[in-house]
């Protein structure tokens, strides 16, 4: 896992996710996505970036108590995962498993794994639980304060083998003695992790379940759609995944927090366009003040009267930038913000501004961030110090399965970097060529 430079700012005062593992999930055979305070996922089209994010969305939904089938197929309140039920398990199989590692403190990890099966014998098809477990791992603390060797590992809950089509599944719960556990019959339609929430269980199990549920529920996947952000929206407490209600979220904030956030928005947006942005804000509208609109005051010449522009007149790039920033400023501490194609709509000259904003505000808010991008300008802005935090999604030429490789793990990375920046290497396809060649350097010429 990557660990160097300015990103070593975690104090482990809050629960964070450090890794996801995908097995037979969509296009993945077996691969791991490591999570740092700022993680960059890049790769060509159809390499598996979106499939990785879909796994995070699935885990977030089941942690909220959504049944497995609905977590894939969608429901009245949310859309289906891309591909729905049909493409959840890597073909020709019908099972997949997802694993997440949650760090609770400097010496404690929780490793949670869920395995599900797509039952195609029934119409409509359904997703049922095939296996699930939660393990607590403890580590020694070295004299320098770093994590040392593993000290102990116990299973907090685990399931027994279950026949396909069985109505229920048996779970064993830790009761204080390793190897022994209380037996409980559980439903196969939803995650045991959620079924145990609020139940009378051993304190160690309860702590582990709470830590993992909190971490998974804290995942928020943002895909701003500027066209959806230009209208009037009701006041709201939480941002929608497409950021359509950005005005409603800002206008609903209590003072003085609202003023602080609007000042931060103004400070960053003022660096985005050529004209001078004097203020970014949201105001309630209508007789009852239940809806809101996003505004900015812009000024072209010093001393002139500012012009008020509402969201309908703002550029796509400005709205996307604001959506990302509002998400960062309103997510709870310890949560994980995921932003798809983070650099879309921004001029290459503003890539450094976007990266600086992500670094500064994520660290200040203690929010971990995963971004996907294949924007050469943004990759170039990251420089060599970000190399340990860049993961490349790519396809195995022999099997067609998606794989995730840390950029720093390329054997010939020094030779590649000697030939050009990360953005240039990416735009010429040389990183993927190196992966396909087993780490042998490709040539720019």
Short mmCIF file of C-alpha atoms in Angstrom, two decimals:
data_model
loop_
_atom_site.label_atom_id
_atom_site.label_comp_id
_atom_site.label_asym_id
_atom_site.label_seq_id
_atom_site.Cartn_x
_atom_site.Cartn_y
_atom_site.Cartn_z
CA UNK A 1 0.00 0.00 0.00
CA UNK A 2 1.17 3.48 -0.82
CA UNK A 3 2.64 5.42 2.08
CA UNK A 4 4.83 8.48 1.60
CA UNK A 5 5.00 12.27 1.28
CA UNK A 6 2.40 14.85 2.13
CA UNK A 7 -0.40 12.29 2.23
CA UNK A 8 0.85 10.79 5.49
CA UNK A 9 -1.55 13.00 7.43
CA UNK A 10 -3.84 10.36 8.92
CA UNK A 11 -3.80 10.37 12.70
CA UNK A 12 -6.06 7.30 12.95
CA UNK A 13 -8.40 9.20 15.21
CA UNK A 14 -11.29 7.98 13.08
CA UNK A 15 -12.32 4.82 11.22
CA UNK A 16 -11.11 4.62 7.61
CA UNK A 17 -11.21 2.13 4.77
CA UNK A 18 -7.75 1.07 3.61
CA UNK A 19 -8.49 -1.52 0.91
CA UNK A 20 -11.19 -3.16 -1.21
CA UNK A 21 -10.80 -6.60 -2.78
CA UNK A 22 -12.86 -7.76 -5.75
CA UNK A 23 -13.23 -11.44 -6.68
CA UNK A 24 -15.25 -12.43 -9.73
CA UNK A 25 -17.04 -9.08 -9.55
CA UNK A 26 -18.13 -7.97 -13.01
CA UNK A 27 -14.93 -7.82 -15.12
CA UNK A 28 -12.57 -8.55 -12.19
CA UNK A 29 -11.00 -11.92 -11.46
CA UNK A 30 -9.12 -11.03 -8.28
CA UNK A 31 -7.73 -7.58 -7.58
CA UNK A 32 -7.25 -5.07 -4.75
CA UNK A 33 -7.84 -1.32 -4.65
CA UNK A 34 -5.77 0.33 -1.91
CA UNK A 35 -7.20 3.49 -0.39
CA UNK A 36 -5.09 6.45 0.73
CA UNK A 37 -6.18 9.95 1.76
CA UNK A 38 -6.16 10.74 -1.98
CA UNK A 39 -6.31 7.77 -4.37
CA UNK A 40 -6.20 8.20 -8.15
CA UNK A 41 -7.65 5.47 -10.35
CA UNK A 42 -6.80 5.76 -14.02
CA UNK A 43 -7.03 3.54 -17.06
CA UNK A 44 -8.38 3.36 -20.59
CA UNK A 45 -12.05 3.01 -21.50
CA UNK A 46 -13.52 -0.38 -20.48
CA UNK A 47 -10.52 -1.10 -18.26
CA UNK A 48 -12.67 -1.61 -15.14
CA UNK A 49 -12.65 1.76 -13.36
CA UNK A 50 -16.44 2.05 -13.22
CA UNK A 51 -16.82 -1.61 -12.27
CA UNK A 52 -14.63 -1.00 -9.22
CA UNK A 53 -16.78 1.94 -8.16
CA UNK A 54 -19.93 -0.16 -8.64
CA UNK A 55 -18.59 -2.56 -6.00
CA UNK A 56 -18.25 0.32 -3.55
CA UNK A 57 -21.81 1.38 -4.32
CA UNK A 58 -23.07 -2.16 -3.71
CA UNK A 59 -21.27 -2.35 -0.34
CA UNK A 60 -22.66 1.03 0.68
CA UNK A 61 -26.20 -0.08 -0.10
CA UNK A 62 -26.07 -3.39 1.75
CA UNK A 63 -24.56 -1.62 4.78
CA UNK A 64 -27.65 0.62 4.76
CA UNK A 65 -29.85 -2.48 4.87
CA UNK A 66 -30.83 -2.66 1.20
CA UNK A 67 -31.55 -6.24 0.18
CA UNK A 68 -28.93 -7.78 -2.09
CA UNK A 69 -31.24 -8.04 -5.08
CA UNK A 70 -32.36 -4.43 -4.80
CA UNK A 71 -28.77 -3.28 -4.25
CA UNK A 72 -28.04 -4.53 -7.77
CA UNK A 73 -31.36 -4.02 -9.52
CA UNK A 74 -32.25 -0.68 -7.99
CA UNK A 75 -35.51 0.47 -6.51
CA UNK A 76 -37.91 3.37 -6.23
CA UNK A 77 -35.33 5.58 -4.50
CA UNK A 78 -32.20 4.66 -6.44
CA UNK A 79 -31.06 3.36 -9.81
CA UNK A 80 -29.60 -0.03 -10.67
CA UNK A 81 -25.89 -0.71 -10.52
CA UNK A 82 -24.52 -0.56 -14.07
CA UNK A 83 -25.38 -3.86 -15.73
CA UNK A 84 -27.79 -4.75 -12.93
CA UNK A 85 -28.08 -8.37 -11.87
CA UNK A 86 -27.00 -9.87 -15.17
CA UNK A 87 -23.42 -8.58 -15.07
CA UNK A 88 -22.70 -8.60 -11.32
CA UNK A 89 -20.85 -11.95 -11.32
CA UNK A 90 -17.97 -12.45 -13.72
CA UNK A 91 -19.08 -14.77 -16.47
CA UNK A 92 -19.46 -17.69 -16.82
CA UNK A 93 -19.78 -17.92 -13.01
CA UNK A 94 -22.70 -16.92 -10.80
CA UNK A 95 -20.86 -15.92 -7.59
CA UNK A 96 -18.82 -12.92 -6.54
CA UNK A 97 -17.20 -11.76 -3.33
CA UNK A 98 -16.18 -8.34 -2.06
CA UNK A 99 -13.86 -7.65 0.84
CA UNK A 100 -13.06 -4.44 2.68
CA UNK A 101 -10.40 -3.66 5.26
CA UNK A 102 -11.35 -1.04 7.83
CA UNK A 103 -8.75 0.47 10.13
CA UNK A 104 -10.28 1.39 13.49
CA UNK A 105 -7.08 2.63 15.15
CA UNK A 106 -3.31 2.25 14.99
CA UNK A 107 -3.42 -1.40 16.08
CA UNK A 108 -6.84 -2.68 14.95
CA UNK A 109 -8.17 -3.71 11.55
CA UNK A 110 -11.52 -5.23 10.66
CA UNK A 111 -11.65 -7.37 7.53
CA UNK A 112 -15.17 -7.89 6.22
CA UNK A 113 -16.06 -10.18 3.32
CA UNK A 114 -19.40 -10.89 1.67
CA UNK A 115 -20.01 -13.53 -1.00
CA UNK A 116 -23.19 -13.51 -3.05
CA UNK A 117 -24.73 -15.73 -5.69
CA UNK A 118 -27.00 -14.82 -8.58
CA UNK A 119 -29.83 -17.35 -8.69
CA UNK A 120 -30.84 -17.67 -12.34
CA UNK A 121 -33.22 -20.58 -11.75
CA UNK A 122 -35.99 -18.24 -10.64
CA UNK A 123 -37.76 -15.44 -12.49
CA UNK A 124 -37.00 -12.70 -11.91
CA UNK A 125 -33.41 -13.54 -10.97
CA UNK A 126 -32.37 -12.79 -7.41
CA UNK A 127 -29.15 -12.25 -5.48
CA UNK A 128 -28.73 -14.34 -2.34
CA UNK A 129 -26.09 -14.48 0.37
CA UNK A 130 -23.59 -17.31 -0.10
CA UNK A 131 -21.16 -16.50 2.71
CA UNK A 132 -20.07 -13.71 5.02
CA UNK A 133 -17.52 -13.11 7.75
CA UNK A 134 -15.94 -10.40 9.86
CA UNK A 135 -12.42 -10.77 11.28
CA UNK A 136 -10.67 -8.53 13.79
CA UNK A 137 -6.89 -8.30 13.48
CA UNK A 138 -4.70 -6.75 16.15
CA UNK A 139 -1.09 -5.60 15.66
CA UNK A 140 1.79 -4.72 17.94
CA UNK A 141 2.78 -1.07 18.20
CA UNK A 142 6.47 -0.48 17.50
CA UNK A 143 8.55 1.91 19.58
CA UNK A 144 8.42 4.54 16.86
CA UNK A 145 4.61 4.42 16.93
CA UNK A 146 4.28 2.50 13.67
CA UNK A 147 2.36 -0.72 13.27
CA UNK A 148 4.40 -3.84 13.99
CA UNK A 149 3.79 -7.56 13.56
CA UNK A 150 0.36 -9.19 13.80
CA UNK A 151 -0.52 -10.04 17.40
CA UNK A 152 -3.90 -11.75 17.17
CA UNK A 153 -6.80 -12.46 14.81
CA UNK A 154 -10.31 -13.61 15.70
CA UNK A 155 -13.44 -14.24 13.68
CA UNK A 156 -16.25 -12.08 15.03
CA UNK A 157 -18.87 -13.79 12.89
CA UNK A 158 -18.83 -16.27 10.04
CA UNK A 159 -21.25 -18.40 8.08
CA UNK A 160 -21.36 -22.13 7.51
CA UNK A 161 -21.54 -23.72 4.08
CA UNK A 162 -24.96 -23.24 2.56
CA UNK A 163 -26.63 -25.13 -0.27
CA UNK A 164 -27.74 -23.13 -3.26
CA UNK A 165 -31.42 -22.28 -2.95
CA UNK A 166 -31.59 -22.80 0.82
CA UNK A 167 -34.06 -20.49 2.53
CA UNK A 168 -31.70 -19.35 5.29
CA UNK A 169 -28.05 -19.36 6.28
CA UNK A 170 -26.42 -20.23 9.62
CA UNK A 171 -24.12 -17.66 11.23
CA UNK A 172 -21.71 -18.24 14.09
CA UNK A 173 -21.08 -15.32 16.43
CA UNK A 174 -17.98 -14.91 18.58
CA UNK A 175 -18.75 -15.17 22.30
CA UNK A 176 -15.41 -14.44 23.87
CA UNK A 177 -13.64 -17.78 23.25
CA UNK A 178 -11.80 -18.28 19.98
CA UNK A 179 -13.28 -21.13 17.97
CA UNK A 180 -16.64 -21.06 19.74
CA UNK A 181 -19.70 -19.07 18.82
CA UNK A 182 -23.42 -18.67 19.19
CA UNK A 183 -25.38 -20.09 16.25
CA UNK A 184 -28.09 -18.02 14.64
CA UNK A 185 -30.31 -18.56 11.64
CA UNK A 186 -30.15 -15.55 9.30
CA UNK A 187 -31.84 -14.41 6.11
CA UNK A 188 -30.04 -14.78 2.79
CA UNK A 189 -31.70 -11.75 1.24
CA UNK A 190 -29.60 -9.13 3.03
CA UNK A 191 -26.16 -8.79 4.60
CA UNK A 192 -25.66 -10.33 8.04
CA UNK A 193 -23.66 -7.20 8.85
CA UNK A 194 -26.89 -5.20 8.74
CA UNK A 195 -29.00 -7.94 10.35
CA UNK A 196 -26.73 -7.85 13.43
CA UNK A 197 -27.01 -4.08 13.80
CA UNK A 198 -28.85 -3.28 17.01
CA UNK A 199 -29.00 -6.91 18.17
CA UNK A 200 -27.80 -8.17 21.55
CA UNK A 201 -24.36 -9.56 20.69
CA UNK A 202 -20.91 -9.79 22.28
CA UNK A 203 -19.26 -6.41 22.77
CA UNK A 204 -16.35 -7.26 20.46
CA UNK A 205 -18.76 -8.27 17.67
CA UNK A 206 -20.81 -5.16 18.21
CA UNK A 207 -17.75 -2.92 17.97
CA UNK A 208 -16.61 -4.59 14.77
CA UNK A 209 -20.03 -4.48 13.14
CA UNK A 210 -20.44 -0.81 14.06
CA UNK A 211 -17.01 0.13 12.70
CA UNK A 212 -17.57 -1.57 9.34
CA UNK A 213 -21.15 -0.34 8.96
CA UNK A 214 -20.05 3.22 9.72
CA UNK A 215 -17.21 3.01 7.19
CA UNK A 216 -19.34 1.53 4.40
CA UNK A 217 -22.25 3.88 5.01
CA UNK A 218 -19.75 6.74 4.75
CA UNK A 219 -19.01 5.98 1.08
CA UNK A 220 -20.43 8.63 -1.22
CA UNK A 221 -20.06 8.35 -5.00
CA UNK A 222 -20.37 11.69 -6.76
CA UNK A 223 -20.96 12.04 -10.49
CA UNK A 224 -21.97 15.69 -10.99
CA UNK A 225 -24.27 16.40 -13.92
CA UNK A 226 -24.26 20.17 -14.60
CA UNK A 227 -27.54 20.02 -16.56
CA UNK A 228 -29.26 18.76 -13.40
CA UNK A 229 -27.79 21.53 -11.24
CA UNK A 230 -29.28 24.54 -12.99
CA UNK A 231 -32.81 24.52 -11.61
CA UNK A 232 -34.53 25.40 -8.36
CA UNK A 233 -34.23 22.66 -5.75
CA UNK A 234 -35.85 22.01 -2.33
CA UNK A 235 -33.80 22.59 0.81
CA UNK A 236 -31.92 19.41 1.72
CA UNK A 237 -29.45 18.07 4.26
CA UNK A 238 -27.48 15.77 1.95
CA UNK A 239 -26.11 16.18 -1.54
CA UNK A 240 -27.53 13.91 -4.24
CA UNK A 241 -25.06 11.76 -6.25
CA UNK A 242 -25.55 13.95 -9.35
CA UNK A 243 -25.31 17.14 -7.22
CA UNK A 244 -28.66 18.36 -8.56
CA UNK A 245 -29.58 19.83 -5.15
CA UNK A 246 -26.36 21.72 -4.47
CA UNK A 247 -28.32 24.97 -3.97
CA UNK A 248 -30.75 23.30 -1.55
CA UNK A 249 -27.89 21.89 0.53
CA UNK A 250 -26.08 25.23 0.76
CA UNK A 251 -29.20 27.23 1.56
CA UNK A 252 -30.21 24.78 4.31
CA UNK A 253 -26.90 25.09 6.20
CA UNK A 254 -27.06 26.89 9.53
CA UNK A 255 -25.14 30.08 10.09
CA UNK A 256 -22.20 30.59 10.54
CA UNK A 257 -21.28 27.28 8.82
CA UNK A 258 -23.03 28.38 5.68
CA UNK A 259 -20.99 31.58 5.54
CA UNK A 260 -17.72 29.70 6.06
CA UNK A 261 -18.53 27.26 3.24
CA UNK A 262 -19.66 29.99 0.86
CA UNK A 263 -16.45 31.92 1.58
CA UNK A 264 -14.45 28.79 0.75
CA UNK A 265 -16.41 28.28 -2.48
CA UNK A 266 -15.76 31.89 -3.45
CA UNK A 267 -12.05 31.64 -2.69
CA UNK A 268 -11.58 28.64 -4.97
CA UNK A 269 -13.98 29.59 -7.74
CA UNK A 270 -12.38 33.02 -7.98
CA UNK A 271 -9.26 31.24 -9.30
CA UNK A 272 -11.18 29.29 -11.95
CA UNK A 273 -12.39 31.78 -14.61
CA UNK A 274 -10.70 34.81 -16.10
CA UNK A 275 -13.25 37.18 -14.61
CA UNK A 276 -13.38 38.08 -10.92
CA UNK A 277 -15.89 36.08 -8.85
CA UNK A 278 -16.87 38.24 -5.91
CA UNK A 279 -19.19 35.82 -4.19
CA UNK A 280 -20.70 32.33 -4.54
CA UNK A 281 -23.88 31.67 -2.57
CA UNK A 282 -27.33 30.09 -2.49
CA UNK A 283 -30.59 31.79 -1.56
CA UNK A 284 -34.08 30.55 -0.88
CA UNK A 285 -36.78 31.56 -3.35
CA UNK A 286 -40.55 31.57 -3.44
CA UNK A 287 -43.19 32.63 -0.95
CA UNK A 288 -42.43 29.84 1.50
CA UNK A 289 -38.65 29.81 1.03
CA UNK A 290 -38.60 26.04 0.57
CA UNK A 291 -36.57 26.05 -2.66
CA UNK A 292 -33.17 27.50 -3.48
CA UNK A 293 -31.03 28.66 -6.39
CA UNK A 294 -27.25 28.88 -6.73
CA UNK A 295 -25.75 32.28 -7.60
CA UNK A 296 -22.43 33.99 -8.13
CA UNK A 297 -21.55 37.67 -8.39
CA UNK A 298 -18.98 38.27 -11.13
CA UNK A 299 -17.06 41.39 -12.00
CA UNK A 300 -15.13 42.05 -15.22
CA UNK A 301 -13.58 45.41 -14.35
CA UNK A 302 -12.46 46.88 -11.05
CA UNK A 303 -14.96 49.40 -9.75
CA UNK A 304 -17.80 48.18 -11.94
CA UNK A 305 -21.07 46.88 -10.57
CA UNK A 306 -21.01 43.06 -10.11
CA UNK A 307 -23.33 41.02 -12.31
CA UNK A 308 -25.49 38.40 -10.61
CA UNK A 309 -25.43 35.06 -12.46
CA UNK A 310 -27.54 32.11 -11.39
CA UNK A 311 -26.76 28.44 -12.02
CA UNK A 312 -28.46 28.59 -15.41
CA UNK A 313 -25.69 30.88 -16.65
CA UNK A 314 -22.73 29.09 -15.08
CA UNK A 315 -20.39 26.91 -17.12
CA UNK A 316 -20.37 23.12 -16.83
CA UNK A 317 -16.81 23.21 -15.50
CA UNK A 318 -17.69 25.71 -12.77
CA UNK A 319 -20.71 23.69 -11.65
CA UNK A 320 -18.74 20.43 -11.54
CA UNK A 321 -15.95 22.12 -9.58
CA UNK A 322 -18.46 23.55 -7.09
CA UNK A 323 -20.18 20.18 -6.71
CA UNK A 324 -16.91 18.44 -5.81
CA UNK A 325 -16.00 21.18 -3.37
CA UNK A 326 -19.44 21.22 -1.70
CA UNK A 327 -19.27 17.43 -1.32
CA UNK A 328 -15.86 17.72 0.35
CA UNK A 329 -17.03 20.48 2.67
CA UNK A 330 -20.22 18.73 3.77
CA UNK A 331 -19.18 15.07 4.10
CA UNK A 332 -18.68 13.84 7.69
CA UNK A 333 -15.20 13.23 9.06
CA UNK A 334 -13.87 9.78 8.26
CA UNK A 335 -16.07 9.28 5.19
CA UNK A 336 -14.94 8.28 1.71
CA UNK A 337 -15.77 10.55 -1.22
CA UNK A 338 -15.54 9.00 -4.69
CA UNK A 339 -15.58 11.31 -7.73
CA UNK A 340 -15.93 9.94 -11.24
CA UNK A 341 -13.87 11.59 -14.00
CA UNK A 342 -12.88 14.37 -11.66
CA UNK A 343 -11.28 16.59 -14.32
CA UNK A 344 -14.16 16.65 -16.81
CA UNK A 345 -15.13 20.13 -17.97
CA UNK A 346 -12.03 21.87 -16.60
CA UNK A 347 -9.46 23.62 -18.76
CA UNK A 348 -6.01 21.94 -18.52
CA UNK A 349 -4.58 25.12 -16.99
CA UNK A 350 -6.88 24.63 -13.97
CA UNK A 351 -5.72 21.07 -13.20
CA UNK A 352 -3.30 22.30 -10.53
CA UNK A 353 -6.09 24.25 -8.85
CA UNK A 354 -8.33 21.18 -8.73
CA UNK A 355 -5.57 19.00 -7.32
CA UNK A 356 -4.64 21.59 -4.72
CA UNK A 357 -8.27 21.88 -3.65
CA UNK A 358 -8.61 18.11 -3.28
CA UNK A 359 -5.43 17.91 -1.21
CA UNK A 360 -6.12 20.84 1.09
CA UNK A 361 -9.81 20.39 1.79
CA UNK A 362 -9.71 16.59 2.08
CA UNK A 363 -6.90 16.82 4.62
CA UNK A 364 -8.61 19.62 6.54
CA UNK A 365 -11.95 17.84 6.59
CA UNK A 366 -10.38 14.40 7.21
CA UNK A 367 -12.27 12.94 4.28
CA UNK A 368 -10.57 10.30 2.12
CA UNK A 369 -10.99 10.74 -1.62
CA UNK A 370 -10.90 8.36 -4.59
CA UNK A 371 -10.98 9.96 -8.03
CA UNK A 372 -11.06 8.40 -11.47
CA UNK A 373 -9.46 10.22 -14.35
CA UNK A 374 -7.69 9.82 -17.66
CA UNK A 375 -7.10 13.57 -17.97
CA UNK A 376 -3.42 14.02 -18.99
CA UNK A 377 -3.25 17.56 -17.58
CA UNK A 378 -4.45 16.40 -14.16
CA UNK A 379 -2.04 13.46 -14.14
CA UNK A 380 0.79 15.83 -15.04
CA UNK A 381 -0.19 18.23 -12.25
CA UNK A 382 0.23 15.40 -9.74
CA UNK A 383 3.96 15.14 -10.42
CA UNK A 384 6.16 12.30 -9.24
CA UNK A 385 5.15 12.70 -5.59
CA UNK A 386 1.71 11.34 -6.43
CA UNK A 387 3.03 8.23 -8.18
CA UNK A 388 2.61 6.01 -5.05
CA UNK A 389 -1.08 6.90 -4.96
CA UNK A 390 -1.98 6.21 -8.60
CA UNK A 391 -3.60 2.87 -9.46
CA UNK A 392 -3.96 1.73 -13.06
CA UNK A 393 -6.98 -0.32 -14.15
CA UNK A 394 -6.18 -2.53 -17.12
CA UNK A 395 -7.16 -5.79 -18.81
CA UNK A 396 -5.21 -9.03 -18.78
CA UNK A 397 -4.58 -9.94 -22.40
CA UNK A 398 -4.90 -13.68 -21.76
CA UNK A 399 -8.06 -13.78 -19.65
CA UNK A 400 -9.72 -10.43 -20.37
CA UNK A 401 -10.19 -9.84 -16.65
CA UNK A 402 -9.70 -6.39 -15.13
CA UNK A 403 -6.71 -5.90 -12.87
CA UNK A 404 -5.53 -3.08 -10.62
CA UNK A 405 -1.82 -2.28 -10.41
CA UNK A 406 -0.12 0.41 -8.36
CA UNK A 407 1.86 2.59 -10.72
CA UNK A 408 4.88 2.44 -8.42
CA UNK A 409 4.91 -1.36 -8.78
CA UNK A 410 5.90 -1.21 -12.46
CA UNK A 411 9.42 -2.60 -12.72
CA UNK A 412 10.33 -0.24 -15.52
CA UNK A 413 8.71 2.87 -14.04
CA UNK A 414 12.01 4.82 -13.78
CA UNK A 415 12.66 4.24 -17.49
CA UNK A 416 9.12 5.32 -18.35
CA UNK A 417 9.30 8.50 -16.25
CA UNK A 418 12.61 9.35 -17.89
CA UNK A 419 10.74 9.52 -21.18
CA UNK A 420 7.89 11.78 -20.12
CA UNK A 421 5.36 12.85 -17.51
CA UNK A 422 2.65 10.53 -16.20
CA UNK A 423 0.03 12.37 -18.25
CA UNK A 424 2.03 12.05 -21.44
CA UNK A 425 2.75 8.37 -20.78
CA UNK A 426 -0.95 7.78 -20.18
CA UNK A 427 -2.14 9.67 -23.25
CA UNK A 428 0.24 7.66 -25.44
CA UNK A 429 -0.89 4.36 -23.88
CA UNK A 430 2.63 3.55 -22.69
CA UNK A 431 1.63 2.63 -19.13
CA UNK A 432 -0.82 0.03 -20.40
CA UNK A 433 1.76 -1.18 -22.93
CA UNK A 434 4.24 -1.66 -20.11
CA UNK A 435 1.71 -3.65 -18.09
CA UNK A 436 0.93 -5.86 -21.05
CA UNK A 437 4.64 -6.39 -21.67
CA UNK A 438 5.22 -7.44 -18.08
CA UNK A 439 6.90 -4.23 -16.96
CA UNK A 440 9.25 -3.77 -19.91
CA UNK A 441 9.56 -0.13 -20.90
CA UNK A 442 7.84 1.01 -24.07
CA UNK A 443 9.16 3.87 -26.16
CA UNK A 444 7.75 7.29 -26.89
CA UNK A 445 9.34 7.25 -30.35
#
